mmCIF file of C-alpha atoms in Angstrom:
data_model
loop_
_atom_site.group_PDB
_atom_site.id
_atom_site.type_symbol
_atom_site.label_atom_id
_atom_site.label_comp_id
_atom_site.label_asym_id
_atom_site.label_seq_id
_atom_site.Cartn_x
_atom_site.Cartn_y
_atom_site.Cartn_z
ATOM 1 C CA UNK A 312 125.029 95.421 82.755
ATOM 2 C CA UNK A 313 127.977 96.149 80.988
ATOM 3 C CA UNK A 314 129.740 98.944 80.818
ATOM 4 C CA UNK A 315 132.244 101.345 78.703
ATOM 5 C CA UNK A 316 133.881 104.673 79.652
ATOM 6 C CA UNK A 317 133.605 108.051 77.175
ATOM 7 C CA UNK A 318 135.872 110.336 77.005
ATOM 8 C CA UNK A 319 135.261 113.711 75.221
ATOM 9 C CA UNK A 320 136.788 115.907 72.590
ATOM 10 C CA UNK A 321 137.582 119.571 71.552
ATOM 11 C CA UNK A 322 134.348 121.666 71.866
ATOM 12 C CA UNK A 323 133.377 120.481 75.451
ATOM 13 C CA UNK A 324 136.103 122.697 77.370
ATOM 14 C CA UNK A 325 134.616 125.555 79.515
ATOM 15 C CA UNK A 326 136.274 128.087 82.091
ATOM 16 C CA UNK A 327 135.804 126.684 85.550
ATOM 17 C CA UNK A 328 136.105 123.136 83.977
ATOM 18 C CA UNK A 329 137.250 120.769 87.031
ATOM 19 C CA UNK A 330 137.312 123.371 89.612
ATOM 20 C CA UNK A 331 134.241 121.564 91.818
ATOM 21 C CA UNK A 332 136.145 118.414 91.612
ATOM 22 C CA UNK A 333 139.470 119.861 92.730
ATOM 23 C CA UNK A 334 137.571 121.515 95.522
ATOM 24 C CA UNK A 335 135.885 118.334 96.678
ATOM 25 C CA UNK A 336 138.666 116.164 96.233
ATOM 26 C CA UNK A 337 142.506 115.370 96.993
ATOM 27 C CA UNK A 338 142.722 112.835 94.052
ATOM 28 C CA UNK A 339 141.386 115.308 91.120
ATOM 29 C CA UNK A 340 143.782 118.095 92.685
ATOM 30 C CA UNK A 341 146.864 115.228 92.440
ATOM 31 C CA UNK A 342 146.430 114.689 88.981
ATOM 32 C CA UNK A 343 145.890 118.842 87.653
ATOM 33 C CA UNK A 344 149.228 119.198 89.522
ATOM 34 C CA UNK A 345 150.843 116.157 87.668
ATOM 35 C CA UNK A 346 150.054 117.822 84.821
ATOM 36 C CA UNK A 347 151.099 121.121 85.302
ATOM 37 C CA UNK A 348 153.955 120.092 86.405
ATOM 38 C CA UNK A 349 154.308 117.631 82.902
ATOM 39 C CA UNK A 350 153.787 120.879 80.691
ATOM 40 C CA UNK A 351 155.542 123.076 83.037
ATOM 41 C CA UNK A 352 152.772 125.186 82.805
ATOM 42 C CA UNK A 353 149.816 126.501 85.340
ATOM 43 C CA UNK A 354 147.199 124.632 82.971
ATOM 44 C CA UNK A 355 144.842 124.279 86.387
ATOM 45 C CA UNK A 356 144.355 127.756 86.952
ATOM 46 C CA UNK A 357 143.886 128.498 82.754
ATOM 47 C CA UNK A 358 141.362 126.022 83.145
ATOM 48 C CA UNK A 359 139.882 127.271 86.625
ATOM 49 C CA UNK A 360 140.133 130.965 85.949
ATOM 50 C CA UNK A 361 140.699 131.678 81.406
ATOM 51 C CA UNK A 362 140.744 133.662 79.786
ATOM 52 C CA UNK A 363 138.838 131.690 77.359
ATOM 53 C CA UNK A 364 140.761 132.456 74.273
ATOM 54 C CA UNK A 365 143.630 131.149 76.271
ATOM 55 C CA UNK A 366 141.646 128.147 76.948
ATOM 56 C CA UNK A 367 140.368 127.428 73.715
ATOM 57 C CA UNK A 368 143.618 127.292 72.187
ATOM 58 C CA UNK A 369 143.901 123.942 70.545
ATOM 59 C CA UNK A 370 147.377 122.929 72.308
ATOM 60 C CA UNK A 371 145.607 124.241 75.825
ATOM 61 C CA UNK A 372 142.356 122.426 75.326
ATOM 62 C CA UNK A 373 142.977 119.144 74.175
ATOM 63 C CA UNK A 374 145.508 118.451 77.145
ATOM 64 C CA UNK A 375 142.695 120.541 79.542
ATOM 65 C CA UNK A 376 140.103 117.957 78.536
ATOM 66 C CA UNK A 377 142.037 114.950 78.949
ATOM 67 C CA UNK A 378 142.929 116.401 82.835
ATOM 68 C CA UNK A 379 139.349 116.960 83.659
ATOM 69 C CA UNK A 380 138.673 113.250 82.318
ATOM 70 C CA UNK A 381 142.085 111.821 84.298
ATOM 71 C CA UNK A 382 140.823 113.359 87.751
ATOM 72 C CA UNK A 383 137.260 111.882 87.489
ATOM 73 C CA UNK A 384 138.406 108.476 86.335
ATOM 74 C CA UNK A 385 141.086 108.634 89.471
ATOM 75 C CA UNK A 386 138.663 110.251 91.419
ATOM 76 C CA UNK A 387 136.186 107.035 91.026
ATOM 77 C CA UNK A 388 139.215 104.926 91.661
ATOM 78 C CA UNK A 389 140.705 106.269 95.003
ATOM 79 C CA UNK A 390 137.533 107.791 96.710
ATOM 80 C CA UNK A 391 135.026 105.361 95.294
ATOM 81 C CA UNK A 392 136.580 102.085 94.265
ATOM 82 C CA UNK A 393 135.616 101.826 91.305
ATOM 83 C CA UNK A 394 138.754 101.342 88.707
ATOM 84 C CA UNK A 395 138.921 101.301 84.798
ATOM 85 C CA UNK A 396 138.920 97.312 84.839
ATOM 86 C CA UNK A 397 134.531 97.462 85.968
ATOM 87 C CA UNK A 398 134.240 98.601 82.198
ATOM 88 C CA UNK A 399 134.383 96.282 78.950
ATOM 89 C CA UNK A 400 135.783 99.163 77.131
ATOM 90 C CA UNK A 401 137.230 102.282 76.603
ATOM 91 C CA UNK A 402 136.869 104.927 74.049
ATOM 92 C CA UNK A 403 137.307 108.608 73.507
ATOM 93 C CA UNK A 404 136.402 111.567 70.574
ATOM 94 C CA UNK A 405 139.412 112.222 68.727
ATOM 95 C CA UNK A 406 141.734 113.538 71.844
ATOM 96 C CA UNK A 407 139.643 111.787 74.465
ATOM 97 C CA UNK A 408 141.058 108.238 72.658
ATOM 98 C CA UNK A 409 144.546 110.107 74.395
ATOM 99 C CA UNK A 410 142.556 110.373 77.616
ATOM 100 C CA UNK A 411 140.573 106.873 77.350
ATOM 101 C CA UNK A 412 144.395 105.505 76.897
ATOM 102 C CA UNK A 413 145.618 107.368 79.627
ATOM 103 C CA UNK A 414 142.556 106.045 82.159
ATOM 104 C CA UNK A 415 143.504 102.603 81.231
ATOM 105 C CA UNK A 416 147.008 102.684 82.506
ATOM 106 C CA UNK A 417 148.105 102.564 78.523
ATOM 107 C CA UNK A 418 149.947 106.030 78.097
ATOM 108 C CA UNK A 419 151.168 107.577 81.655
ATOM 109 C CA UNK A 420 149.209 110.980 82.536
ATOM 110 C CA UNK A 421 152.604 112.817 82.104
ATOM 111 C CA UNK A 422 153.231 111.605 78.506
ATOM 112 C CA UNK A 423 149.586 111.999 77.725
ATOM 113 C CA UNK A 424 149.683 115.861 79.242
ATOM 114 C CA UNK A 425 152.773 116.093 76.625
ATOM 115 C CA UNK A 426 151.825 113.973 73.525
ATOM 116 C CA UNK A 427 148.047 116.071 73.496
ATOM 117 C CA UNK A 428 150.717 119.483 74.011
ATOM 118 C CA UNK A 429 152.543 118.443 70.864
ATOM 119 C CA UNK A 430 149.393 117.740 68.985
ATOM 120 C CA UNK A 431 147.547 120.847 69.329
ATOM 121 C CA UNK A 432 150.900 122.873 68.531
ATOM 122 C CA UNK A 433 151.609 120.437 65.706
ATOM 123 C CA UNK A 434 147.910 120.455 64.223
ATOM 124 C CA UNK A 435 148.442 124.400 64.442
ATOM 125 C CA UNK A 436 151.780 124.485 62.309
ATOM 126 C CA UNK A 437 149.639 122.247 59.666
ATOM 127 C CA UNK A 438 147.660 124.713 58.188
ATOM 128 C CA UNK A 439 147.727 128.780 58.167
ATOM 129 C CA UNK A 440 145.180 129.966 60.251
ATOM 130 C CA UNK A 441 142.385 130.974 57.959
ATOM 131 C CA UNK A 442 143.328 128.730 55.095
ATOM 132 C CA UNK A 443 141.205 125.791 56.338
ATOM 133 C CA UNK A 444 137.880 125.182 57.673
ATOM 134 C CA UNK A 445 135.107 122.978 59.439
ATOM 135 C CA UNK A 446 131.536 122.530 59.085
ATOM 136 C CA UNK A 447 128.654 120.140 61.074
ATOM 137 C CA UNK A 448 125.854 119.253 58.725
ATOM 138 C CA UNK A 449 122.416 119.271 60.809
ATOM 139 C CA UNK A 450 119.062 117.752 60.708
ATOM 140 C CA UNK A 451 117.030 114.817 59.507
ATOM 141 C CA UNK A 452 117.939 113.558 56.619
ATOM 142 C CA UNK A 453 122.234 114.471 56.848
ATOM 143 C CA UNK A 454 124.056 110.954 56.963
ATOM 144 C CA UNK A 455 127.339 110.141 55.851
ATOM 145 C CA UNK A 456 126.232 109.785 52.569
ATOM 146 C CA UNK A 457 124.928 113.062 51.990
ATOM 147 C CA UNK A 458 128.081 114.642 53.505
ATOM 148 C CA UNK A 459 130.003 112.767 51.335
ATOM 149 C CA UNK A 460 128.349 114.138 48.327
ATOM 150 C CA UNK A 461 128.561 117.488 49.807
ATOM 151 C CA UNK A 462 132.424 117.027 50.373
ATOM 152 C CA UNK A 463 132.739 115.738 46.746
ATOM 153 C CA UNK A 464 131.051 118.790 45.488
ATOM 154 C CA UNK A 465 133.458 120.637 47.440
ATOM 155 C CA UNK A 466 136.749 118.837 46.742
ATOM 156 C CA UNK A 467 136.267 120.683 43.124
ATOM 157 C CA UNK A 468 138.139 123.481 44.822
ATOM 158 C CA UNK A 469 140.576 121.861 47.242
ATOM 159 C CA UNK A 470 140.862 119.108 50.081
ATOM 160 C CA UNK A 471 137.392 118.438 51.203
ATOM 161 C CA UNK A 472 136.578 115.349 53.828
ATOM 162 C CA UNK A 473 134.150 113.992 55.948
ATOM 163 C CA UNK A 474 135.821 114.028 59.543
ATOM 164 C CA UNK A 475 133.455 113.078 61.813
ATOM 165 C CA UNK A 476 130.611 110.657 61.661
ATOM 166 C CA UNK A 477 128.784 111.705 64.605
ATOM 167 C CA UNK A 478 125.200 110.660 64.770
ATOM 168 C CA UNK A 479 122.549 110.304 62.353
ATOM 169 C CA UNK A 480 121.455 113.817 62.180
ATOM 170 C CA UNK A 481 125.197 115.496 62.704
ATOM 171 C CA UNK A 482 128.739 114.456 60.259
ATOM 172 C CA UNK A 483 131.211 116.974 60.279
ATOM 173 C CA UNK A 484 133.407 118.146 56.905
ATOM 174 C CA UNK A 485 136.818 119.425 57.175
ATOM 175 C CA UNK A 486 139.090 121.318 54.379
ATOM 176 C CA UNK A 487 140.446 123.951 52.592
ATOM 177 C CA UNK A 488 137.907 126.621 53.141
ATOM 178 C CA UNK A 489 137.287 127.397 49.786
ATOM 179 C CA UNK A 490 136.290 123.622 49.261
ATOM 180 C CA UNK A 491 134.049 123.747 52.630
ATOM 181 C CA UNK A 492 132.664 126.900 51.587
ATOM 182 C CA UNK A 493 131.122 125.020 48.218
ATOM 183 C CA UNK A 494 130.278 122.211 50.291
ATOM 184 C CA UNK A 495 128.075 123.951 52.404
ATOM 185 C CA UNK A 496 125.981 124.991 49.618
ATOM 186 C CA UNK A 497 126.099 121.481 48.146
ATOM 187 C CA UNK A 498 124.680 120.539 51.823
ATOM 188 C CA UNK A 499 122.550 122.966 51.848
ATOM 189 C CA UNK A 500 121.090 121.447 48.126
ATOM 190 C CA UNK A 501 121.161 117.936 49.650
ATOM 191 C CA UNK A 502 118.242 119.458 51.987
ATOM 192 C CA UNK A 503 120.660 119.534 55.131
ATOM 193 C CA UNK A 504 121.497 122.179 57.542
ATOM 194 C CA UNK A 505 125.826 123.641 57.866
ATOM 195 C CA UNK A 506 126.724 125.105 60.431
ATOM 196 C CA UNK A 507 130.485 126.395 60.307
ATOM 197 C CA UNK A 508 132.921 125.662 63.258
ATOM 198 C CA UNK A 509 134.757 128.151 65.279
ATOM 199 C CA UNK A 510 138.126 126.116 64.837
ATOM 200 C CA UNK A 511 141.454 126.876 64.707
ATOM 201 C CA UNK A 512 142.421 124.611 62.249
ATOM 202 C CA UNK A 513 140.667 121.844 59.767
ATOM 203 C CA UNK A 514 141.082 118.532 61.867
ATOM 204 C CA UNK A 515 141.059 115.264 60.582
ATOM 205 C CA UNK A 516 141.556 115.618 56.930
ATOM 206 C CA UNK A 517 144.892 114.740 54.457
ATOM 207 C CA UNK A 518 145.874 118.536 55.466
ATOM 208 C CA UNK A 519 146.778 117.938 58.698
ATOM 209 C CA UNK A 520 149.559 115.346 57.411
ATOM 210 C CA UNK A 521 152.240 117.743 58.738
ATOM 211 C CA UNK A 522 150.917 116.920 62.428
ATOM 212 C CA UNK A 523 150.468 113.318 61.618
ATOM 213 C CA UNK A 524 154.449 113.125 60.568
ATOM 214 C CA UNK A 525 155.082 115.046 63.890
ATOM 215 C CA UNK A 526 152.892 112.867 66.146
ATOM 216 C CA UNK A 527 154.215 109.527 64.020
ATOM 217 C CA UNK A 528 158.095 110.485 66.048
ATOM 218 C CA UNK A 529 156.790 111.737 69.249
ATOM 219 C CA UNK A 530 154.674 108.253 69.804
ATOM 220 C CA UNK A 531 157.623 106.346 68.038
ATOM 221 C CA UNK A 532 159.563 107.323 71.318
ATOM 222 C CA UNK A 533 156.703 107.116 73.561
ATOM 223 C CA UNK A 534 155.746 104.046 76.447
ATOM 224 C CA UNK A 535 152.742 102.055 75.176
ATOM 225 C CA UNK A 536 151.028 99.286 77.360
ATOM 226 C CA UNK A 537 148.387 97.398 76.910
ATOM 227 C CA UNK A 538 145.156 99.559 78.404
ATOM 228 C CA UNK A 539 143.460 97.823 80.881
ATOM 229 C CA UNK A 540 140.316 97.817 79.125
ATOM 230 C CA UNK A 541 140.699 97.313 75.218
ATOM 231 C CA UNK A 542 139.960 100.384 73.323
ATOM 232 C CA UNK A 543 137.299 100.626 70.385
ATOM 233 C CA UNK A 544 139.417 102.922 68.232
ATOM 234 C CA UNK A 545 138.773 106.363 66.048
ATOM 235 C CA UNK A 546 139.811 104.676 62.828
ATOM 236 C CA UNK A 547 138.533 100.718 63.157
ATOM 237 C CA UNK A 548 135.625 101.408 64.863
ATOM 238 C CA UNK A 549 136.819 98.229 66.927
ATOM 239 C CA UNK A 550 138.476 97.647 69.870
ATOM 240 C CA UNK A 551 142.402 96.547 70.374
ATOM 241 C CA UNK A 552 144.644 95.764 73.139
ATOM 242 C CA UNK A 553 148.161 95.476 70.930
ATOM 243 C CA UNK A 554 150.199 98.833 71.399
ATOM 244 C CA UNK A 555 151.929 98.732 68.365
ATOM 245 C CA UNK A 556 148.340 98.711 66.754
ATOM 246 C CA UNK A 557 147.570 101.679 69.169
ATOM 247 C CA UNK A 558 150.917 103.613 68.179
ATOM 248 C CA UNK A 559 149.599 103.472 64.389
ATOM 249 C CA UNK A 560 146.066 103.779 64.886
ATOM 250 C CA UNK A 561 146.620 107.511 66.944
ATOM 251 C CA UNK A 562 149.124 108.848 63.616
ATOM 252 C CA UNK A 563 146.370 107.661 61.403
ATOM 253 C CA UNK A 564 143.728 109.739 63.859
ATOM 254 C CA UNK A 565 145.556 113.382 62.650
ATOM 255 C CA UNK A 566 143.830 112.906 59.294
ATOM 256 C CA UNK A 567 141.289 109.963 59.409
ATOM 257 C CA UNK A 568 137.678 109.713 60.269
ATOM 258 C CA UNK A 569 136.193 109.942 63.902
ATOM 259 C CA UNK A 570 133.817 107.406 63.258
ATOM 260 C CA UNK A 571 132.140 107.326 66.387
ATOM 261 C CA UNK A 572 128.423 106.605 65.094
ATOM 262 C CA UNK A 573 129.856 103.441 63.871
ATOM 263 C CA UNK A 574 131.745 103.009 67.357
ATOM 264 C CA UNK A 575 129.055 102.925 69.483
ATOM 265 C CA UNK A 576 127.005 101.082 67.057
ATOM 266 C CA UNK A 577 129.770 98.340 67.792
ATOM 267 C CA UNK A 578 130.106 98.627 71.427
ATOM 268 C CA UNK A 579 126.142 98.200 71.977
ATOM 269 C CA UNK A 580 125.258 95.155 68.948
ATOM 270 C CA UNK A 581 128.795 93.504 69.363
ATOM 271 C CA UNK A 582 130.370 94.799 72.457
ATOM 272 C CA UNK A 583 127.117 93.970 74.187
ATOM 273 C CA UNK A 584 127.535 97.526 76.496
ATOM 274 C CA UNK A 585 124.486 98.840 77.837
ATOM 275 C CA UNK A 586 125.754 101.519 79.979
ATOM 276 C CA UNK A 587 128.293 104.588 78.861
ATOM 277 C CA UNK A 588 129.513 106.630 80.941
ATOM 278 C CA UNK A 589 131.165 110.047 80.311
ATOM 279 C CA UNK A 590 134.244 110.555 82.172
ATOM 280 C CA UNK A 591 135.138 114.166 81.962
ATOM 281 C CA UNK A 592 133.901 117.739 80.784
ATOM 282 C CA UNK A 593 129.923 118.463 79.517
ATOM 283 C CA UNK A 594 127.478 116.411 77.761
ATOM 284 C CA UNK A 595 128.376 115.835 74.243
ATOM 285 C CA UNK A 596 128.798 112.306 73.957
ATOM 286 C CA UNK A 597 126.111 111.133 76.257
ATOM 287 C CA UNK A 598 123.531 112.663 73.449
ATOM 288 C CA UNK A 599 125.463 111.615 70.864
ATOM 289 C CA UNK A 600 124.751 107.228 72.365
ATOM 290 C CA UNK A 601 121.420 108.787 73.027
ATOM 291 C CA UNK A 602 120.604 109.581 69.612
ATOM 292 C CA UNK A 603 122.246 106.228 68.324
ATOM 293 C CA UNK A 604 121.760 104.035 70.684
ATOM 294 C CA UNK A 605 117.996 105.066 72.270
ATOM 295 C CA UNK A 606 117.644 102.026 74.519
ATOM 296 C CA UNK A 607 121.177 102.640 75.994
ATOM 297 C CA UNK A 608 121.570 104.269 79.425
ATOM 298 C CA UNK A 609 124.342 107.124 78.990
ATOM 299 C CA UNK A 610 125.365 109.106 81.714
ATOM 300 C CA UNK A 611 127.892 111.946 81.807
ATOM 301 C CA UNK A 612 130.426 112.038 84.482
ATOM 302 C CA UNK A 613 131.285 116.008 85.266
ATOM 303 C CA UNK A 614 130.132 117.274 89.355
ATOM 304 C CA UNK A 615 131.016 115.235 92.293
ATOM 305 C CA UNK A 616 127.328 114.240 93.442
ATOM 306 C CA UNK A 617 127.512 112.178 89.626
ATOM 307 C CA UNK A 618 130.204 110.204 90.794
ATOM 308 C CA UNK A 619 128.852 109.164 93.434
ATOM 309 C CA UNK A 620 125.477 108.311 92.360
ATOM 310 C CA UNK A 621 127.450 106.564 89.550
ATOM 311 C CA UNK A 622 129.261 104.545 91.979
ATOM 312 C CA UNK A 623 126.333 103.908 94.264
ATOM 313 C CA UNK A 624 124.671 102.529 90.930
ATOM 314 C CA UNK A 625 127.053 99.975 90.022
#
């Protein structure tokens, strides 16, 4: 049965995310103080204790999520045996490529506390709050090609993408908010459902090219192995091993398509997996194989009696 590790993205952060797996063990504990002390900040007890808006800050979540992800992937390691190498491959939602890296010995979890740090802060300084926007477009008949009309109707009044291909059923848009506004109601025409998205700024689009230059130097200077597992990217919808590949591929991330529909498509027809697991915080991407992948097992990774079961499984 072969298998390949998840790792989620902005969205799936909670208060209390973490806290029964510091509690239960020593490893998960190790690695939130790693990264506290990385950030020279108390992220832990933000994520343990809020307050939320603290939390949900995007240069406080995205390094949160990866922690929660780092402690159950050293967690199964130390307490349970079972190491990064038992998967074909890796791959992670926007941020969680940062944590899939990090899990496969690629990025260490100190540079990987600071590089996801720089890129919520940097993604921040892109765009005025206010001036951008996201939307998800919901239901039966939304596919990429319907939210690329929509975003064409709305690029008529500014920058207006498709950022993530999620699932059949769910692609998000990202842009000015003027354009997403328009692009809505285009959506809306098109017979699908838009829902707009409490976010902080509009991710993965050409207006976050600010944060991409920023992110291009801070990984320029940064230690890049080969992960232990290769790593179906964001961008290629592929895997890779090469770092210098990697380097490029996570500046291109800021403001490309997540095209994860077209990711796990690849990991179950050509990758062969059967079996994703979710190494970190909620649900998300477990429905998300679900939904594209029905005959594929998918099984998210969050309280300690998973991990075990998980490990008893393999």
């Amino acid at each position: 049965m072969s298998l390949a590790f998840l790792f989620p993205g902005q969205g799936s952060q909670a208060v209390g995310m973490g806290a029964d797996l510091a509690t239960a063990f020593a490893s998960a504990r190790e690695v939130f103080q790693e990264i506290d002390e990385a950030l020279g900040q108390n992220l832990s007890r933000l994520m343990r204790e809020g307050p939320e808006d603290q939390l949900t800050l995007t240069e406080n979540a995205q390094p949160a999520l990866m922690a929660v992800s780092l402690a159950v992937m050293r967690t199964l390691e130390r307490e349970f045996g079972v190491g990064v190498e038992r998967a074909a491959f890796v791959a992670g939602h926007s941020l969680g490529e940062y944590s899939a890296l990090a899990a496969a010995g690629a990025i260490s979890v100190a540079d990987t506390a600071r590089l996801l740090k720089l890129r919520g802060q940097a993604m921040q300084r892109a765009v005025p709050v206010g001036a951008g926007a996201m939307a998800s477009l919901i239901g039966p008949k939304t596919d990429v090609a319907l939210a690329e009309q929509a975003a064409a109707a709305g690029a008529e009044f500014g920058v207006c993408v498709v950022a993530n291909d999620n699932n059949q059923g769910n692609v998000v848009i990202s842009g000015a908010k003027a354009a997403v506004d328009a692009a809505i109601e285009a959506a809306k025409a098109l017979g699908a459902r838009a829902i707009p998205l409490n976010v902080s700024a509009p991710f993965h689009c050409p207006l976050m090219q600010p944060a991409a230059d920023e992110m291009a130097q801070a990984l320029a200077a940064a230690a890049i192995l080969a992960p232990r597992a290769p790593l179906v990217t964001n961008i290629t919808a592929k895997p890779t091993h090469d770092p210098e590949v990697i380097r490029r591929l996570l500046v291109e991330q800021v403001t490309g398509r997540v095209r994860w529909r077209e990711s796990v498509l690849w990991l179950v027809q050509e990758g062969g997996v059967t079996r994703f697991a979710e190494a970190g915080t909620g649900k998300v991407l477990s429905g998300m194989v679900k939904r594209i992948a029905p005959d594929a097992e998918a099984v998210p990774l969050n309280a300690p009696a998973d991990l075990e079961a998980f490990a008893k499984s393999l």
